[in-house]
Amino acid sequence: MSAEQGFIDYVKTTQPKMWELIRKTADESGLIVVDEANDAITATNRLLWCNPVLHDCLATLVDQWCGKQTTPAESFRALLNPPSKD
């Protein structure tokens, strides 16, 4: 996995079936919002009520992706000192 691989690309390459389910849920129910321009997948609060399994799977994917991107210390430092946007 490249250091530059975003979350959506990570999901598409490592979990293609999950990506299909995320897109289907986003298109049909609106419980998930996919913003490919900003490399973001957002789950609404209602997703936890309507589909707790999908909610947990999405949270697990985020944890796995974060674990591959940085160490906890690097993540903490990034939160304290976000990169400037020029």
Tab-separated table of C-alpha atoms in Angstrom:
chain	number	residue	atom	x	y	z
A	1	MET	CA	0.000	0.000	0.000
A	2	SER	CA	1.410	3.387	-0.917
A	3	ALA	CA	1.762	6.111	1.679
A	4	GLU	CA	-0.431	8.342	-0.486
A	5	GLN	CA	-3.336	5.889	-0.775
A	6	GLY	CA	-6.516	7.515	0.441
A	7	PHE	CA	-9.286	5.815	2.364
A	8	ILE	CA	-11.636	5.349	-0.581
A	9	ASP	CA	-8.878	3.835	-2.740
A	10	TYR	CA	-7.961	1.578	0.181
A	11	VAL	CA	-11.530	0.292	0.459
A	12	LYS	CA	-11.870	-0.130	-3.320
A	13	THR	CA	-8.682	-2.213	-3.592
A	14	THR	CA	-8.802	-4.249	-0.384
A	15	GLN	CA	-12.568	-4.722	0.014
A	16	PRO	CA	-14.295	-4.358	-3.375
A	17	LYS	CA	-17.517	-6.052	-2.191
A	18	MET	CA	-17.678	-3.720	0.798
A	19	TRP	CA	-17.162	-0.768	-1.549
A	20	GLU	CA	-20.141	-1.944	-3.638
A	21	LEU	CA	-22.275	-2.185	-0.486
A	22	ILE	CA	-21.206	1.280	0.676
A	23	ARG	CA	-22.076	2.798	-2.721
A	24	LYS	CA	-25.411	0.958	-2.826
A	25	THR	CA	-26.324	2.121	0.677
A	26	ALA	CA	-25.306	5.678	-0.173
A	27	ASP	CA	-27.356	5.697	-3.372
A	28	GLU	CA	-30.462	3.952	-2.046
A	29	SER	CA	-30.898	5.070	1.544
A	30	GLY	CA	-28.727	8.103	2.107
A	31	LEU	CA	-27.395	6.589	5.337
A	32	ILE	CA	-23.851	6.938	4.001
A	33	VAL	CA	-22.439	9.911	2.119
A	34	VAL	CA	-19.519	9.268	-0.239
A	35	ASP	CA	-17.423	12.306	-1.178
A	36	GLU	CA	-14.720	11.077	-3.539
A	37	ALA	CA	-13.425	14.599	-4.191
A	38	ASN	CA	-12.415	14.890	-0.530
A	39	ASP	CA	-11.693	11.168	-0.015
A	40	ALA	CA	-14.388	10.888	2.647
A	41	ILE	CA	-17.103	8.445	3.591
A	42	THR	CA	-19.525	9.707	6.215
A	43	ALA	CA	-22.039	7.555	8.055
A	44	THR	CA	-25.132	9.207	9.474
A	45	ASN	CA	-26.170	8.532	13.062
A	46	ARG	CA	-29.187	6.646	11.742
A	47	LEU	CA	-26.927	4.015	10.128
A	48	LEU	CA	-26.157	2.625	13.584
A	49	TRP	CA	-29.884	2.047	14.178
A	50	CYS	CA	-30.763	0.778	10.718
A	51	ASN	CA	-27.710	-1.327	9.939
A	52	PRO	CA	-25.402	-1.809	12.941
A	53	VAL	CA	-23.394	-4.513	11.140
A	54	LEU	CA	-22.514	-2.176	8.261
A	55	HIS	CA	-21.728	0.558	10.791
A	56	ASP	CA	-19.294	-1.753	12.604
A	57	CYS	CA	-17.709	-2.921	9.333
A	58	LEU	CA	-17.159	0.676	8.256
A	59	ALA	CA	-15.585	1.508	11.623
A	60	THR	CA	-13.308	-1.535	11.307
A	61	LEU	CA	-12.196	-0.451	7.825
A	62	VAL	CA	-11.339	2.993	9.167
A	63	ASP	CA	-9.321	1.444	12.010
A	64	GLN	CA	-7.441	-0.824	9.595
A	65	TRP	CA	-6.682	2.039	7.203
A	66	CYS	CA	-5.519	4.320	10.018
A	67	GLY	CA	-3.276	1.573	11.353
A	68	LYS	CA	-1.594	1.209	7.975
A	69	GLN	CA	-1.142	4.951	7.500
A	70	THR	CA	0.477	6.038	10.752
A	71	THR	CA	1.375	4.995	14.235
A	72	PRO	CA	-0.762	6.332	17.102
A	73	ALA	CA	1.994	8.804	18.031
A	74	GLU	CA	2.140	10.119	14.459
A	75	SER	CA	-1.638	10.460	14.399
A	76	PHE	CA	-1.595	12.400	17.662
A	77	ARG	CA	1.149	14.732	16.412
A	78	ALA	CA	-0.792	15.316	13.191
A	79	LEU	CA	-3.852	16.341	15.202
A	80	LEU	CA	-1.787	18.795	17.228
A	81	ASN	CA	0.077	20.205	14.206
A	82	PRO	CA	-2.084	19.885	11.100
A	83	PRO	CA	-0.282	20.538	7.813
A	84	SER	CA	-0.824	24.003	6.422
A	85	LYS	CA	-2.729	24.277	3.163
A	86	ASP	CA	-0.897	26.549	0.747
